[in-house]
C-alpha cells in the first residue's frame, strides 16, 4: 500500500515538472519567435477568369520585442468562412529587427467548381469584405533540437 502511494505521489509531482520543463525548453529554443504577432491584413480579388479567380491574401508578421528575430519559415492555410482555399509555405529566413514588421502578399487560385455558388458571386462582385477570412499555420524556427513551430490562428472580417 505504501509503495503504491509513493508511486502515485511521484507521478503527481513529475507530470507538472515535465510540462514545465517542456515549456522552458520551447521558450529557450524558440526565443523571441514566440512573441511575434501574425495578422491577416487584407484579402482581395486580383484577377477573374471564366473558371477561376486569383486572390491575394496580405499577411503581416510583427516583431514587438526589443530583440532581433529570425523566422526560418512560415506555413499558412487560408479559409473563407468554412471553405478551405489553400496552403502556402515560405521556406526562407525572414529577419525582423526590433519593432519591425514584414508584409507578405500570397497568391491563391480559386476554381469555381470547388466552391459554393454564393462564394463565387462574392468573388465576381469583389465583395471579399463580406466574407470572414481566417488563416492558421505556424512560424518556424530552426534550433539545436530541430525545427520547432509557433502556431497562430488569425481572422479578418
Short mmCIF file of C-alpha atoms in Angstrom, two decimals:
data_model
loop_
_atom_site.label_atom_id
_atom_site.label_comp_id
_atom_site.label_asym_id
_atom_site.label_seq_id
_atom_site.Cartn_x
_atom_site.Cartn_y
_atom_site.Cartn_z
CA UNK A 1 0.00 0.00 0.00
CA UNK A 2 2.73 2.41 0.98
CA UNK A 3 4.62 1.72 -2.26
CA UNK A 4 1.60 2.49 -4.47
CA UNK A 5 1.01 5.78 -2.61
CA UNK A 6 4.65 6.71 -3.16
CA UNK A 7 4.38 5.96 -6.89
CA UNK A 8 1.16 7.98 -7.12
CA UNK A 9 2.79 10.96 -5.40
CA UNK A 10 5.83 10.75 -7.69
CA UNK A 11 3.54 10.70 -10.75
CA UNK A 12 1.56 13.69 -9.47
CA UNK A 13 4.78 15.63 -8.98
CA UNK A 14 6.57 14.54 -12.16
CA UNK A 15 3.79 15.36 -14.68
CA UNK A 16 3.71 19.11 -13.86
CA UNK A 17 7.52 19.19 -13.76
CA UNK A 18 7.74 17.60 -17.21
CA UNK A 19 5.18 20.08 -18.58
CA UNK A 20 7.06 22.99 -17.04
CA UNK A 21 10.35 21.65 -18.44
CA UNK A 22 8.85 21.41 -21.92
CA UNK A 23 7.57 24.99 -21.66
CA UNK A 24 11.02 26.25 -20.65
CA UNK A 25 12.66 24.15 -23.39
CA UNK A 26 10.36 25.65 -26.07
CA UNK A 27 10.89 29.18 -24.76
CA UNK A 28 14.67 28.84 -24.76
CA UNK A 29 14.78 27.04 -28.12
CA UNK A 30 12.41 29.45 -29.88
CA UNK A 31 13.37 32.63 -28.05
CA UNK A 32 11.64 35.79 -29.29
CA UNK A 33 9.89 33.95 -32.17
CA UNK A 34 7.29 33.08 -29.51
CA UNK A 35 6.45 36.77 -29.20
CA UNK A 36 5.99 37.51 -32.92
CA UNK A 37 2.48 38.51 -33.94
CA UNK A 38 0.86 37.36 -37.19
CA UNK A 39 -2.06 39.18 -38.76
CA UNK A 40 -4.26 38.76 -41.81
CA UNK A 41 -4.41 42.34 -43.13
CA UNK A 42 -6.44 42.07 -46.34
CA UNK A 43 -7.82 39.67 -48.94
CA UNK A 44 -8.80 40.90 -52.40
CA UNK A 45 -9.51 39.59 -55.90
CA UNK A 46 -6.63 40.35 -58.27
CA UNK A 47 -7.91 38.65 -61.43
CA UNK A 48 -11.08 36.93 -62.63
CA UNK A 49 -11.17 34.23 -65.34
CA UNK A 50 -14.05 32.21 -66.74
CA UNK A 51 -13.33 29.20 -64.50
CA UNK A 52 -11.29 30.67 -61.63
CA UNK A 53 -10.36 33.75 -59.66
CA UNK A 54 -6.99 34.78 -58.30
CA UNK A 55 -6.99 36.31 -54.84
CA UNK A 56 -4.23 37.89 -52.81
CA UNK A 57 -4.04 37.46 -49.04
CA UNK A 58 -1.86 40.01 -47.25
CA UNK A 59 -0.19 38.53 -44.16
CA UNK A 60 1.82 40.61 -41.72
CA UNK A 61 4.43 39.38 -39.23
CA UNK A 62 5.37 41.83 -36.46
CA UNK A 63 8.29 41.68 -34.05
CA UNK A 64 7.11 43.58 -30.94
CA UNK A 65 10.21 42.64 -28.92
CA UNK A 66 13.41 44.60 -28.42
CA UNK A 67 15.46 41.71 -29.88
CA UNK A 68 16.30 40.73 -33.43
CA UNK A 69 14.19 37.76 -34.57
CA UNK A 70 14.87 35.24 -37.32
CA UNK A 71 11.90 33.24 -38.57
CA UNK A 72 13.10 30.30 -40.69
CA UNK A 73 9.79 29.63 -42.42
CA UNK A 74 6.06 30.26 -42.42
CA UNK A 75 3.17 27.94 -43.23
CA UNK A 76 -0.27 29.47 -43.87
CA UNK A 77 -3.61 27.79 -44.55
CA UNK A 78 -6.30 30.21 -45.78
CA UNK A 79 -10.04 29.75 -45.27
CA UNK A 80 -13.11 31.75 -46.34
CA UNK A 81 -15.84 31.03 -43.79
CA UNK A 82 -15.66 27.21 -43.76
CA UNK A 83 -14.18 26.88 -47.27
CA UNK A 84 -10.58 25.73 -47.49
CA UNK A 85 -8.77 27.96 -50.01
CA UNK A 86 -5.24 26.59 -49.90
CA UNK A 87 -1.88 26.37 -48.18
CA UNK A 88 1.26 28.38 -48.77
CA UNK A 89 4.72 27.77 -47.35
CA UNK A 90 7.68 30.14 -47.24
CA UNK A 91 10.99 28.31 -46.83
CA UNK A 92 13.35 31.22 -46.37
CA UNK A 93 14.69 33.07 -43.37
CA UNK A 94 12.99 36.35 -42.54
CA UNK A 95 14.91 38.58 -40.15
CA UNK A 96 12.99 41.22 -38.21
CA UNK A 97 14.70 43.98 -36.27
CA UNK A 98 13.09 45.21 -33.03
CA UNK A 99 9.66 46.70 -33.76
CA UNK A 100 9.90 45.76 -37.44
CA UNK A 101 7.19 44.08 -39.50
CA UNK A 102 7.11 42.34 -42.84
CA UNK A 103 4.12 42.26 -45.18
CA UNK A 104 3.76 39.16 -47.35
CA UNK A 105 1.33 39.03 -50.29
CA UNK A 106 0.26 35.46 -51.01
CA UNK A 107 -1.48 34.46 -54.24
CA UNK A 108 -4.17 31.78 -54.35
CA UNK A 109 -6.26 30.47 -57.25
CA UNK A 110 -9.86 29.52 -56.53
CA UNK A 111 -11.65 27.31 -59.05
CA UNK A 112 -15.39 27.97 -59.20
CA UNK A 113 -16.21 24.27 -59.46
CA UNK A 114 -14.74 23.68 -55.99
CA UNK A 115 -16.70 26.32 -54.04
CA UNK A 116 -20.37 27.21 -53.42
CA UNK A 117 -22.17 29.48 -55.91
CA UNK A 118 -22.73 32.25 -53.35
CA UNK A 119 -19.00 32.43 -52.72
CA UNK A 120 -18.31 32.60 -56.48
CA UNK A 121 -20.76 35.50 -56.69
CA UNK A 122 -18.91 37.31 -53.88
CA UNK A 123 -15.63 36.84 -55.75
CA UNK A 124 -17.02 38.01 -59.09
CA UNK A 125 -18.53 41.12 -57.49
CA UNK A 126 -15.30 41.66 -55.50
CA UNK A 127 -17.18 41.56 -52.19
CA UNK A 128 -14.34 39.92 -50.26
CA UNK A 129 -15.08 42.27 -47.36
CA UNK A 130 -18.39 40.45 -46.83
CA UNK A 131 -16.58 37.16 -46.23
CA UNK A 132 -15.00 36.14 -42.93
CA UNK A 133 -11.45 35.14 -43.83
CA UNK A 134 -9.18 33.33 -41.43
CA UNK A 135 -5.77 31.76 -41.53
CA UNK A 136 -4.00 29.21 -39.43
CA UNK A 137 -0.43 28.00 -39.58
CA UNK A 138 2.90 28.40 -37.91
CA UNK A 139 6.14 30.32 -37.72
CA UNK A 140 9.16 28.00 -37.86
CA UNK A 141 12.48 28.33 -36.13
CA UNK A 142 15.46 26.02 -36.52
CA UNK A 143 17.12 25.12 -33.25
CA UNK A 144 19.60 22.63 -31.87
CA UNK A 145 16.61 20.38 -31.22
CA UNK A 146 15.23 20.50 -34.77
CA UNK A 147 12.62 22.69 -36.42
CA UNK A 148 10.04 23.99 -33.96
CA UNK A 149 6.71 25.66 -34.74
CA UNK A 150 4.92 28.57 -33.09
CA UNK A 151 1.27 28.14 -34.15
CA UNK A 152 -1.09 31.01 -34.98
CA UNK A 153 -4.74 31.48 -35.86
CA UNK A 154 -5.91 34.88 -37.16
CA UNK A 155 -9.16 36.29 -38.55
CA UNK A 156 -10.05 39.11 -40.94
CA UNK A 157 -13.56 40.48 -41.26
#
